[in-house]
């Protein structure tokens, strides 16, 4: 039996509970055996008493992080020529890039991702071929959209003559979850313009019933009142983006405890890189402010908010973007503990990974991250990860 100890001055456990001081973890065979909170006298004795002790004073320990919305097969670079070209990449070209992005995530303490699809299905193929390498990835494969509508780089419409439900039945037995596009994207010219839903209400209801029969959860890309409302009424598991969804939809999400992944960092990225023109950057900034206002309201109403970045979008870099999204969630009024919960326990619940990730309690695998400073320095301190532990083994820094 292997046994080791890890001490950190603060603990944020991922459940939203208040941060605690002086956490001593006992790790046995990769699992958390116990968590104790020693007093100051016991603390002095710690160094002498335990041979296998990793000691992190003036640091905070928290669960491995989760990004609930990424596109692993795409780069977050802002070079438009590069962005257009990458869509033509074959699997062999994309595989090493995907591997690199996964490594970058792990170095920042990100241990699970939910992928929203790519037109080549490369992220899904990569994960099926390579398996687990430290980061769990749940994949949609390709997304589903209506003919002629937004989303050509991530998904296809159903085959002619087939309904969405029939297509899911035929093609989705091998994916981890189903991604459906039910609106367009934000206009950077015409602030607040809403787009038509991509699918009809009955079609969505039948498709979602089919997805449930397959045992798959449904993530729906939806912006604007009607597209979001239809996705909620048809029984989706999460709303992705949800820009301009409005108060009624927020209330519905709170009532039904449906997850919301606001991906606010996508608009931050567009406003920070005004390569397309000053006016568009200004519009992106206005959209961001509107989204932050919706997030504030979501907090008041008790909507379950999750951190997802849409990494792979313009200016949204895999790995780094998660801390940026968390900054925005904190800006919207969520406490440090709630902000971290959105990227840990709450996300693990949606991904069905809450028995291995998202909280730090006895019996759970010892998957955690150590960052410098007190909890009040989160989420900014996530940019300076001190150590990453995977099933009790310190993988970063890899000197042990
Ligand atoms: Zn996306």
mmCIF file of C-alpha atoms and ligand atoms in Angstrom:
data_model
loop_
_atom_site.group_PDB
_atom_site.id
_atom_site.type_symbol
_atom_site.label_atom_id
_atom_site.label_comp_id
_atom_site.label_asym_id
_atom_site.label_seq_id
_atom_site.Cartn_x
_atom_site.Cartn_y
_atom_site.Cartn_z
ATOM 1 C CA UNK A 1 0.000 0.000 0.000
ATOM 2 C CA UNK A 2 1.331 3.443 -0.881
ATOM 3 C CA UNK A 3 0.614 6.271 1.514
ATOM 4 C CA UNK A 4 1.552 9.939 1.367
ATOM 5 C CA UNK A 5 0.490 13.272 2.803
ATOM 6 C CA UNK A 6 -0.151 16.662 1.313
ATOM 7 C CA UNK A 7 -0.630 19.878 3.250
ATOM 8 C CA UNK A 8 -1.887 23.227 2.029
ATOM 9 C CA UNK A 9 -2.701 26.381 3.997
ATOM 10 C CA UNK A 10 -6.117 26.736 2.341
ATOM 11 C CA UNK A 11 -8.657 24.395 0.763
ATOM 12 C CA UNK A 12 -11.446 25.177 -1.708
ATOM 13 C CA UNK A 13 -13.193 21.820 -2.015
ATOM 14 C CA UNK A 14 -15.237 22.406 -5.184
ATOM 15 C CA UNK A 15 -18.700 21.968 -3.640
ATOM 16 C CA UNK A 16 -19.260 25.674 -3.073
ATOM 17 C CA UNK A 17 -18.652 25.284 0.688
ATOM 18 C CA UNK A 18 -16.620 28.083 2.344
ATOM 19 C CA UNK A 19 -12.836 27.806 2.011
ATOM 20 C CA UNK A 20 -11.115 26.117 4.959
ATOM 21 C CA UNK A 21 -7.698 26.619 6.567
ATOM 22 C CA UNK A 22 -4.895 24.098 7.078
ATOM 23 C CA UNK A 23 -5.911 21.057 5.076
ATOM 24 C CA UNK A 24 -3.920 17.858 5.516
ATOM 25 C CA UNK A 25 -4.702 15.145 2.981
ATOM 26 C CA UNK A 26 -3.801 11.544 3.578
ATOM 27 C CA UNK A 27 -3.557 9.735 0.256
ATOM 28 C CA UNK A 28 -3.625 5.954 -0.023
ATOM 29 C CA UNK A 29 -3.299 4.125 -3.313
ATOM 30 C CA UNK A 30 -4.288 7.210 -5.279
ATOM 31 C CA UNK A 31 -7.413 7.910 -3.241
ATOM 32 C CA UNK A 32 -8.089 10.517 -0.578
ATOM 33 C CA UNK A 33 -8.167 8.499 2.623
ATOM 34 C CA UNK A 34 -8.796 11.429 4.964
ATOM 35 C CA UNK A 35 -8.820 15.227 5.143
ATOM 36 C CA UNK A 36 -7.860 16.755 8.483
ATOM 37 C CA UNK A 37 -7.603 20.336 9.648
ATOM 38 C CA UNK A 38 -4.751 20.426 12.171
ATOM 39 C CA UNK A 39 -4.310 23.247 14.706
ATOM 40 C CA UNK A 40 -1.115 25.304 14.886
ATOM 41 C CA UNK A 41 0.667 23.023 17.387
ATOM 42 C CA UNK A 42 -0.023 19.933 15.362
ATOM 43 C CA UNK A 43 1.198 21.857 12.323
ATOM 44 C CA UNK A 44 4.660 22.359 13.828
ATOM 45 C CA UNK A 45 4.964 18.631 14.352
ATOM 46 C CA UNK A 46 3.915 17.808 10.800
ATOM 47 C CA UNK A 47 7.322 18.092 9.179
ATOM 48 C CA UNK A 48 8.894 15.662 11.666
ATOM 49 C CA UNK A 49 6.035 13.227 11.847
ATOM 50 C CA UNK A 50 5.391 12.477 8.209
ATOM 51 C CA UNK A 51 8.078 11.144 5.926
ATOM 52 C CA UNK A 52 6.028 11.412 2.754
ATOM 53 C CA UNK A 53 4.733 14.957 3.099
ATOM 54 C CA UNK A 54 4.312 17.507 0.321
ATOM 55 C CA UNK A 55 4.099 20.826 2.110
ATOM 56 C CA UNK A 56 2.484 23.845 0.433
ATOM 57 C CA UNK A 57 2.436 26.821 2.801
ATOM 58 C CA UNK A 58 0.656 30.018 1.692
ATOM 59 C CA UNK A 59 -1.075 28.009 -1.033
ATOM 60 C CA UNK A 60 -4.580 26.865 -1.926
ATOM 61 C CA UNK A 61 -5.530 23.344 -2.921
ATOM 62 C CA UNK A 62 -8.551 22.759 -5.151
ATOM 63 C CA UNK A 63 -9.978 19.945 -7.282
ATOM 64 C CA UNK A 64 -8.789 19.333 -10.847
ATOM 65 C CA UNK A 65 -10.597 21.719 -13.168
ATOM 66 C CA UNK A 66 -13.093 21.131 -15.976
ATOM 67 C CA UNK A 67 -13.739 23.160 -19.120
ATOM 68 C CA UNK A 68 -17.295 22.359 -20.190
ATOM 69 C CA UNK A 69 -17.144 23.657 -23.747
ATOM 70 C CA UNK A 70 -14.168 23.296 -26.065
ATOM 71 C CA UNK A 71 -13.386 22.399 -29.661
ATOM 72 C CA UNK A 72 -10.197 20.402 -29.308
ATOM 73 C CA UNK A 73 -9.613 20.070 -33.041
ATOM 74 C CA UNK A 74 -9.517 23.841 -33.492
ATOM 75 C CA UNK A 75 -6.954 26.480 -32.534
ATOM 76 C CA UNK A 76 -7.761 29.661 -30.659
ATOM 77 C CA UNK A 77 -5.338 31.663 -32.808
ATOM 78 C CA UNK A 78 -6.529 34.980 -34.217
ATOM 79 C CA UNK A 79 -4.840 34.706 -37.627
ATOM 80 C CA UNK A 80 -7.824 34.456 -39.961
ATOM 81 C CA UNK A 81 -5.891 32.730 -42.737
ATOM 82 C CA UNK A 82 -4.690 30.085 -40.289
ATOM 83 C CA UNK A 83 -8.236 29.674 -38.945
ATOM 84 C CA UNK A 84 -9.624 29.058 -42.427
ATOM 85 C CA UNK A 85 -6.826 26.613 -43.301
ATOM 86 C CA UNK A 86 -7.138 24.524 -40.148
ATOM 87 C CA UNK A 87 -10.602 23.414 -41.222
ATOM 88 C CA UNK A 88 -8.987 21.589 -44.147
ATOM 89 C CA UNK A 89 -6.561 19.681 -41.889
ATOM 90 C CA UNK A 90 -6.756 15.924 -42.027
ATOM 91 C CA UNK A 91 -6.744 13.784 -38.895
ATOM 92 C CA UNK A 92 -3.001 13.110 -39.145
ATOM 93 C CA UNK A 93 -2.289 16.852 -39.063
ATOM 94 C CA UNK A 94 -4.724 17.488 -36.241
ATOM 95 C CA UNK A 95 -3.753 14.637 -33.920
ATOM 96 C CA UNK A 96 -0.456 16.158 -32.662
ATOM 97 C CA UNK A 97 -2.184 19.526 -32.196
ATOM 98 C CA UNK A 98 -4.892 17.876 -30.106
ATOM 99 C CA UNK A 99 -2.225 16.109 -28.053
ATOM 100 C CA UNK A 100 -0.439 19.416 -27.465
ATOM 101 C CA UNK A 101 -3.666 21.132 -26.349
ATOM 102 C CA UNK A 102 -4.451 18.326 -23.909
ATOM 103 C CA UNK A 103 -0.978 18.629 -22.412
ATOM 104 C CA UNK A 104 -1.382 22.385 -22.079
ATOM 105 C CA UNK A 105 -4.676 21.846 -20.237
ATOM 106 C CA UNK A 106 -3.152 19.321 -17.856
ATOM 107 C CA UNK A 107 -0.265 21.695 -17.071
ATOM 108 C CA UNK A 108 -2.868 24.209 -15.929
ATOM 109 C CA UNK A 109 -4.691 21.663 -13.774
ATOM 110 C CA UNK A 110 -7.538 21.055 -16.231
ATOM 111 C CA UNK A 111 -8.471 17.375 -15.981
ATOM 112 C CA UNK A 112 -11.665 17.105 -18.015
ATOM 113 C CA UNK A 113 -13.144 18.683 -21.128
ATOM 114 C CA UNK A 114 -16.477 18.519 -22.876
ATOM 115 C CA UNK A 115 -15.955 18.824 -26.627
ATOM 116 C CA UNK A 116 -18.633 20.497 -28.731
ATOM 117 C CA UNK A 117 -17.635 18.873 -31.995
ATOM 118 C CA UNK A 118 -15.713 19.477 -35.213
ATOM 119 C CA UNK A 119 -16.701 18.728 -38.775
ATOM 120 C CA UNK A 120 -14.017 16.050 -39.152
ATOM 121 C CA UNK A 121 -14.964 14.344 -35.900
ATOM 122 C CA UNK A 122 -11.234 14.482 -35.084
ATOM 123 C CA UNK A 123 -11.479 15.073 -31.342
ATOM 124 C CA UNK A 124 -13.680 11.995 -30.936
ATOM 125 C CA UNK A 125 -11.425 9.892 -33.158
ATOM 126 C CA UNK A 126 -8.311 11.031 -31.288
ATOM 127 C CA UNK A 127 -9.795 10.118 -27.919
ATOM 128 C CA UNK A 128 -11.008 6.723 -29.136
ATOM 129 C CA UNK A 129 -7.565 5.924 -30.555
ATOM 130 C CA UNK A 130 -5.450 7.292 -27.719
ATOM 131 C CA UNK A 131 -7.611 6.867 -24.636
ATOM 132 C CA UNK A 132 -7.017 8.525 -21.292
ATOM 133 C CA UNK A 133 -3.764 10.432 -20.894
ATOM 134 C CA UNK A 134 -4.559 12.536 -17.840
ATOM 135 C CA UNK A 135 -7.444 14.586 -19.235
ATOM 136 C CA UNK A 136 -10.898 13.036 -19.532
ATOM 137 C CA UNK A 137 -12.623 14.209 -22.700
ATOM 138 C CA UNK A 138 -16.319 13.784 -23.451
ATOM 139 C CA UNK A 139 -16.932 14.171 -27.161
ATOM 140 C CA UNK A 140 -19.907 15.080 -29.323
ATOM 141 C CA UNK A 141 -18.145 13.991 -32.526
ATOM 142 C CA UNK A 142 -19.943 16.248 -34.985
ATOM 143 C CA UNK A 143 -22.681 18.715 -34.085
ATOM 144 C CA UNK A 144 -26.121 18.809 -35.736
ATOM 145 C CA UNK A 145 -27.484 21.814 -37.577
ATOM 146 C CA UNK A 146 -30.240 22.638 -40.059
ATOM 147 C CA UNK A 147 -29.472 22.781 -43.813
ATOM 148 C CA UNK A 148 -27.977 26.123 -44.832
ATOM 149 C CA UNK A 149 -27.663 27.331 -41.245
ATOM 150 C CA UNK A 150 -24.762 28.319 -38.957
ATOM 151 C CA UNK A 151 -22.186 25.731 -37.918
ATOM 152 C CA UNK A 152 -20.617 24.296 -41.099
ATOM 153 C CA UNK A 153 -17.217 23.922 -39.401
ATOM 154 C CA UNK A 154 -18.563 21.827 -36.546
ATOM 155 C CA UNK A 155 -21.540 19.910 -37.854
ATOM 156 C CA UNK A 156 -23.826 18.591 -40.569
ATOM 157 C CA UNK A 157 -27.563 18.680 -41.191
ATOM 158 C CA UNK A 158 -29.519 15.398 -41.198
ATOM 159 C CA UNK A 159 -29.361 13.501 -44.504
ATOM 160 C CA UNK A 160 -32.103 14.571 -46.935
ATOM 161 C CA UNK A 161 -35.335 12.762 -46.120
ATOM 162 C CA UNK A 162 -34.239 11.985 -42.568
ATOM 163 C CA UNK A 163 -35.484 13.724 -39.447
ATOM 164 C CA UNK A 164 -33.099 14.884 -36.727
ATOM 165 C CA UNK A 165 -34.349 12.079 -34.463
ATOM 166 C CA UNK A 166 -33.704 9.439 -37.144
ATOM 167 C CA UNK A 167 -30.224 10.837 -37.738
ATOM 168 C CA UNK A 168 -29.358 10.676 -34.052
ATOM 169 C CA UNK A 169 -30.545 7.085 -33.895
ATOM 170 C CA UNK A 170 -28.441 6.146 -36.922
ATOM 171 C CA UNK A 171 -25.249 8.019 -36.042
ATOM 172 C CA UNK A 172 -24.968 8.803 -32.343
ATOM 173 C CA UNK A 173 -24.580 5.452 -30.623
ATOM 174 C CA UNK A 174 -20.799 5.990 -30.339
ATOM 175 C CA UNK A 175 -20.672 9.592 -29.063
ATOM 176 C CA UNK A 176 -20.545 10.706 -25.418
ATOM 177 C CA UNK A 177 -23.207 13.413 -25.735
ATOM 178 C CA UNK A 178 -25.178 15.134 -28.467
ATOM 179 C CA UNK A 179 -24.604 18.685 -29.630
ATOM 180 C CA UNK A 180 -27.383 20.527 -31.422
ATOM 181 C CA UNK A 181 -27.178 24.015 -32.904
ATOM 182 C CA UNK A 182 -30.467 25.858 -32.559
ATOM 183 C CA UNK A 183 -29.583 29.447 -33.455
ATOM 184 C CA UNK A 184 -26.990 31.548 -35.238
ATOM 185 C CA UNK A 185 -24.195 33.494 -33.560
ATOM 186 C CA UNK A 186 -23.976 37.031 -32.205
ATOM 187 C CA UNK A 187 -23.901 39.749 -34.831
ATOM 188 C CA UNK A 188 -20.901 42.059 -34.396
ATOM 189 C CA UNK A 189 -22.550 44.630 -36.624
ATOM 190 C CA UNK A 190 -26.118 44.649 -35.416
ATOM 191 C CA UNK A 191 -26.020 44.542 -31.573
ATOM 192 C CA UNK A 192 -28.556 42.172 -30.039
ATOM 193 C CA UNK A 193 -29.933 40.848 -33.322
ATOM 194 C CA UNK A 194 -31.610 37.502 -32.721
ATOM 195 C CA UNK A 195 -31.676 34.627 -35.193
ATOM 196 C CA UNK A 196 -34.419 32.103 -35.958
ATOM 197 C CA UNK A 197 -34.304 28.687 -34.292
ATOM 198 C CA UNK A 198 -32.696 26.086 -36.556
ATOM 199 C CA UNK A 199 -35.226 23.362 -35.776
ATOM 200 C CA UNK A 200 -38.972 23.278 -35.147
ATOM 201 C CA UNK A 201 -40.314 22.568 -31.639
ATOM 202 C CA UNK A 202 -41.756 19.129 -32.501
ATOM 203 C CA UNK A 203 -38.582 18.107 -34.272
ATOM 204 C CA UNK A 204 -36.559 19.026 -31.192
ATOM 205 C CA UNK A 205 -38.885 17.139 -28.843
ATOM 206 C CA UNK A 206 -38.647 13.972 -30.959
ATOM 207 C CA UNK A 207 -34.871 14.322 -31.288
ATOM 208 C CA UNK A 208 -34.353 14.837 -27.562
ATOM 209 C CA UNK A 209 -36.566 11.826 -26.817
ATOM 210 C CA UNK A 210 -34.336 9.798 -29.141
ATOM 211 C CA UNK A 211 -31.195 11.116 -27.434
ATOM 212 C CA UNK A 212 -32.579 10.069 -24.043
ATOM 213 C CA UNK A 213 -33.357 6.620 -25.430
ATOM 214 C CA UNK A 214 -29.701 6.390 -26.442
ATOM 215 C CA UNK A 215 -28.782 7.501 -22.917
ATOM 216 C CA UNK A 216 -27.036 10.629 -24.177
ATOM 217 C CA UNK A 217 -27.169 14.135 -22.734
ATOM 218 C CA UNK A 218 -27.901 17.071 -25.005
ATOM 219 C CA UNK A 219 -25.967 20.325 -25.201
ATOM 220 C CA UNK A 220 -27.695 23.012 -27.229
ATOM 221 C CA UNK A 221 -26.004 26.019 -28.806
ATOM 222 C CA UNK A 222 -28.698 28.674 -28.509
ATOM 223 C CA UNK A 223 -28.749 32.467 -28.423
ATOM 224 C CA UNK A 224 -31.835 34.643 -28.211
ATOM 225 C CA UNK A 225 -35.207 34.168 -26.524
ATOM 226 C CA UNK A 226 -36.980 31.730 -28.841
ATOM 227 C CA UNK A 227 -34.100 29.328 -29.645
ATOM 228 C CA UNK A 228 -33.276 28.996 -25.929
ATOM 229 C CA UNK A 229 -36.922 28.637 -24.903
ATOM 230 C CA UNK A 230 -37.459 25.824 -27.420
ATOM 231 C CA UNK A 231 -34.358 23.971 -26.249
ATOM 232 C CA UNK A 232 -35.468 24.246 -22.621
ATOM 233 C CA UNK A 233 -39.029 23.143 -23.381
ATOM 234 C CA UNK A 234 -37.793 20.147 -25.369
ATOM 235 C CA UNK A 235 -35.699 19.062 -22.339
ATOM 236 C CA UNK A 236 -32.043 19.825 -23.059
ATOM 237 C CA UNK A 237 -29.401 19.238 -20.381
ATOM 238 C CA UNK A 238 -27.465 22.450 -20.949
ATOM 239 C CA UNK A 239 -27.709 25.730 -22.800
ATOM 240 C CA UNK A 240 -24.468 26.800 -24.458
ATOM 241 C CA UNK A 241 -23.831 30.558 -24.835
ATOM 242 C CA UNK A 242 -27.405 31.769 -24.207
ATOM 243 C CA UNK A 243 -26.648 35.365 -25.184
ATOM 244 C CA UNK A 244 -29.768 37.540 -25.059
ATOM 245 C CA UNK A 245 -31.915 34.671 -23.742
ATOM 246 C CA UNK A 246 -33.819 36.991 -21.387
ATOM 247 C CA UNK A 247 -35.312 36.789 -17.902
ATOM 248 C CA UNK A 248 -38.053 34.207 -18.573
ATOM 249 C CA UNK A 249 -35.560 31.666 -19.822
ATOM 250 C CA UNK A 250 -33.285 32.288 -16.853
ATOM 251 C CA UNK A 251 -36.207 31.652 -14.493
ATOM 252 C CA UNK A 252 -37.076 28.463 -16.340
ATOM 253 C CA UNK A 253 -33.483 27.262 -16.054
ATOM 254 C CA UNK A 254 -33.466 27.966 -12.328
ATOM 255 C CA UNK A 255 -36.810 26.166 -11.836
ATOM 256 C CA UNK A 256 -35.731 23.101 -13.803
ATOM 257 C CA UNK A 257 -32.094 23.199 -12.642
ATOM 258 C CA UNK A 258 -30.820 23.128 -16.213
ATOM 259 C CA UNK A 259 -27.150 24.010 -16.599
ATOM 260 C CA UNK A 260 -26.015 27.180 -18.331
ATOM 261 C CA UNK A 261 -22.576 27.534 -19.964
ATOM 262 C CA UNK A 262 -22.372 31.261 -20.788
ATOM 263 C CA UNK A 263 -18.961 31.219 -22.578
ATOM 264 C CA UNK A 264 -18.553 34.951 -21.856
ATOM 265 C CA UNK A 265 -14.834 34.783 -22.674
ATOM 266 C CA UNK A 266 -15.671 34.435 -26.394
ATOM 267 C CA UNK A 267 -16.906 38.031 -26.420
ATOM 268 C CA UNK A 268 -14.008 39.177 -24.246
ATOM 269 C CA UNK A 269 -11.615 37.680 -26.794
ATOM 270 C CA UNK A 270 -13.318 39.478 -29.678
ATOM 271 C CA UNK A 271 -13.283 42.791 -27.855
ATOM 272 C CA UNK A 272 -9.590 42.334 -26.921
ATOM 273 C CA UNK A 273 -8.469 41.587 -30.510
ATOM 274 C CA UNK A 274 -10.010 44.296 -32.633
ATOM 275 C CA UNK A 275 -8.376 43.016 -35.820
ATOM 276 C CA UNK A 276 -11.696 43.025 -37.590
ATOM 277 C CA UNK A 277 -12.390 46.658 -36.828
ATOM 278 C CA UNK A 278 -12.972 48.986 -33.917
ATOM 279 C CA UNK A 279 -16.738 48.964 -34.305
ATOM 280 C CA UNK A 280 -16.926 45.170 -34.042
ATOM 281 C CA UNK A 281 -14.738 45.165 -30.940
ATOM 282 C CA UNK A 282 -17.085 47.751 -29.436
ATOM 283 C CA UNK A 283 -20.113 45.593 -30.209
ATOM 284 C CA UNK A 284 -18.406 42.542 -28.695
ATOM 285 C CA UNK A 285 -17.772 44.567 -25.521
ATOM 286 C CA UNK A 286 -21.455 45.540 -25.351
ATOM 287 C CA UNK A 287 -22.504 41.908 -25.802
ATOM 288 C CA UNK A 288 -20.078 40.904 -23.035
ATOM 289 C CA UNK A 289 -21.601 43.464 -20.666
ATOM 290 C CA UNK A 290 -25.093 42.213 -21.472
ATOM 291 C CA UNK A 291 -24.000 38.633 -20.808
ATOM 292 C CA UNK A 292 -22.424 39.604 -17.469
ATOM 293 C CA UNK A 293 -25.734 41.203 -16.529
ATOM 294 C CA UNK A 294 -27.566 37.957 -17.385
ATOM 295 C CA UNK A 295 -25.023 36.034 -15.303
ATOM 296 C CA UNK A 296 -25.607 38.358 -12.331
ATOM 297 C CA UNK A 297 -29.324 37.702 -12.649
ATOM 298 C CA UNK A 298 -28.680 33.966 -12.996
ATOM 299 C CA UNK A 299 -26.849 34.016 -9.680
ATOM 300 C CA UNK A 300 -29.758 35.748 -7.958
ATOM 301 C CA UNK A 301 -32.226 33.259 -9.420
ATOM 302 C CA UNK A 302 -30.080 30.210 -8.571
ATOM 303 C CA UNK A 303 -29.283 29.054 -12.114
ATOM 304 C CA UNK A 304 -26.579 26.371 -12.173
ATOM 305 C CA UNK A 305 -23.787 28.062 -14.054
ATOM 306 C CA UNK A 306 -20.844 26.149 -15.548
ATOM 307 C CA UNK A 307 -17.513 27.317 -16.866
ATOM 308 C CA UNK A 308 -16.990 26.614 -20.540
ATOM 309 C CA UNK A 309 -14.781 28.648 -22.813
ATOM 310 C CA UNK A 310 -15.503 27.595 -26.404
ATOM 311 C CA UNK A 311 -11.709 27.197 -26.679
ATOM 312 C CA UNK A 312 -10.775 26.933 -30.343
ATOM 313 C CA UNK A 313 -12.888 29.992 -31.144
ATOM 314 C CA UNK A 314 -11.279 33.233 -32.295
ATOM 315 C CA UNK A 315 -8.796 34.333 -29.603
ATOM 316 C CA UNK A 316 -9.911 31.683 -27.086
ATOM 317 C CA UNK A 317 -6.827 29.595 -26.250
ATOM 318 C CA UNK A 318 -7.063 26.048 -24.942
ATOM 319 C CA UNK A 319 -6.139 25.946 -21.281
ATOM 320 C CA UNK A 320 -5.567 29.624 -20.502
ATOM 321 C CA UNK A 321 -9.117 30.597 -21.398
ATOM 322 C CA UNK A 322 -10.611 28.729 -18.440
ATOM 323 C CA UNK A 323 -9.118 31.102 -15.852
ATOM 324 C CA UNK A 324 -10.331 34.017 -17.992
ATOM 325 C CA UNK A 325 -13.879 32.646 -18.043
ATOM 326 C CA UNK A 326 -13.702 32.156 -14.279
ATOM 327 C CA UNK A 327 -12.623 35.797 -13.876
ATOM 328 C CA UNK A 328 -15.779 36.812 -15.724
ATOM 329 C CA UNK A 329 -17.969 34.520 -13.594
ATOM 330 C CA UNK A 330 -16.437 36.131 -10.501
ATOM 331 C CA UNK A 331 -17.030 39.575 -12.020
ATOM 332 C CA UNK A 332 -20.706 38.687 -12.314
ATOM 333 C CA UNK A 333 -20.876 38.456 -8.513
ATOM 334 C CA UNK A 334 -20.241 34.774 -7.806
ATOM 335 C CA UNK A 335 -18.132 34.103 -4.702
ATOM 336 C CA UNK A 336 -14.714 32.486 -5.061
ATOM 337 C CA UNK A 337 -16.168 29.172 -3.888
ATOM 338 C CA UNK A 338 -19.104 29.369 -6.333
ATOM 339 C CA UNK A 339 -16.779 30.387 -9.150
ATOM 340 C CA UNK A 340 -14.536 27.370 -8.543
ATOM 341 C CA UNK A 341 -17.614 25.148 -8.154
ATOM 342 C CA UNK A 342 -18.631 26.079 -11.721
ATOM 343 C CA UNK A 343 -15.379 24.529 -12.997
ATOM 344 C CA UNK A 344 -15.299 21.579 -10.602
ATOM 345 C CA UNK A 345 -18.210 19.885 -8.812
ATOM 346 C CA UNK A 346 -21.042 21.364 -10.912
ATOM 347 C CA UNK A 347 -19.256 20.569 -14.180
ATOM 348 C CA UNK A 348 -18.362 17.070 -12.991
ATOM 349 C CA UNK A 349 -22.064 16.451 -12.340
ATOM 350 C CA UNK A 350 -23.055 17.409 -15.871
ATOM 351 C CA UNK A 351 -20.258 15.288 -17.353
ATOM 352 C CA UNK A 352 -21.108 12.317 -15.143
ATOM 353 C CA UNK A 353 -17.591 12.414 -13.687
ATOM 354 C CA UNK A 354 -18.441 13.360 -10.110
ATOM 355 C CA UNK A 355 -17.135 10.068 -8.750
ATOM 356 C CA UNK A 356 -13.593 10.923 -9.859
ATOM 357 C CA UNK A 357 -13.434 14.708 -10.246
ATOM 358 C CA UNK A 358 -14.865 17.929 -8.899
ATOM 359 C CA UNK A 359 -14.662 17.585 -5.122
ATOM 360 C CA UNK A 360 -12.085 16.651 -2.492
ATOM 361 C CA UNK A 361 -13.429 14.288 0.131
ATOM 362 C CA UNK A 362 -12.461 10.871 1.468
ATOM 363 C CA UNK A 363 -12.970 8.114 -1.084
ATOM 364 C CA UNK A 364 -12.414 10.359 -4.113
ATOM 365 C CA UNK A 365 -9.346 9.946 -6.336
ATOM 366 C CA UNK A 366 -6.677 12.457 -5.271
ATOM 367 C CA UNK A 367 -6.994 14.636 -8.376
ATOM 368 C CA UNK A 368 -6.077 18.145 -7.372
ATOM 369 C CA UNK A 369 -4.267 21.370 -8.117
ATOM 370 C CA UNK A 370 -2.193 23.643 -5.884
ATOM 371 C CA UNK A 371 -1.990 27.377 -6.582
ATOM 372 C CA UNK A 372 -0.053 30.101 -4.750
ATOM 373 C CA UNK A 373 -1.740 32.459 -2.309
ATOM 374 C CA UNK A 374 -5.058 32.477 -0.460
ATOM 375 C CA UNK A 375 -8.465 31.749 -2.061
ATOM 376 C CA UNK A 376 -9.010 35.493 -2.458
ATOM 377 C CA UNK A 377 -6.393 35.415 -5.232
ATOM 378 C CA UNK A 378 -8.458 32.934 -7.242
ATOM 379 C CA UNK A 379 -9.204 32.630 -10.084
ATOM 380 C CA UNK A 380 -6.211 34.780 -11.149
ATOM 381 C CA UNK A 381 -3.758 32.474 -9.342
ATOM 382 C CA UNK A 382 -4.772 29.638 -11.683
ATOM 383 C CA UNK A 383 -2.320 31.140 -14.165
ATOM 384 C CA UNK A 384 0.521 30.141 -11.787
ATOM 385 C CA UNK A 385 -0.211 26.534 -10.872
ATOM 386 C CA UNK A 386 2.337 25.189 -8.346
ATOM 387 C CA UNK A 387 1.532 21.476 -8.545
ATOM 388 C CA UNK A 388 -0.864 19.054 -10.224
ATOM 389 C CA UNK A 389 -1.750 15.655 -8.740
ATOM 390 C CA UNK A 390 -3.370 12.873 -10.691
ATOM 391 C CA UNK A 391 -4.624 9.958 -8.595
ATOM 392 C CA UNK A 392 -2.249 10.952 -5.822
ATOM 393 C CA UNK A 393 0.843 11.182 -8.000
ATOM 394 C CA UNK A 394 2.411 14.570 -8.489
ATOM 395 C CA UNK A 395 2.740 14.960 -12.240
ATOM 396 C CA UNK A 396 3.714 18.613 -12.082
ATOM 397 C CA UNK A 397 6.342 19.723 -11.366
ATOM 398 C CA UNK A 398 7.542 16.284 -12.433
ATOM 399 C CA UNK A 399 10.602 16.153 -10.210
ATOM 400 C CA UNK A 400 9.359 13.798 -7.521
HETATM 401 ZN ZN1 LIG B 1 -18.700 25.864 -29.374
#
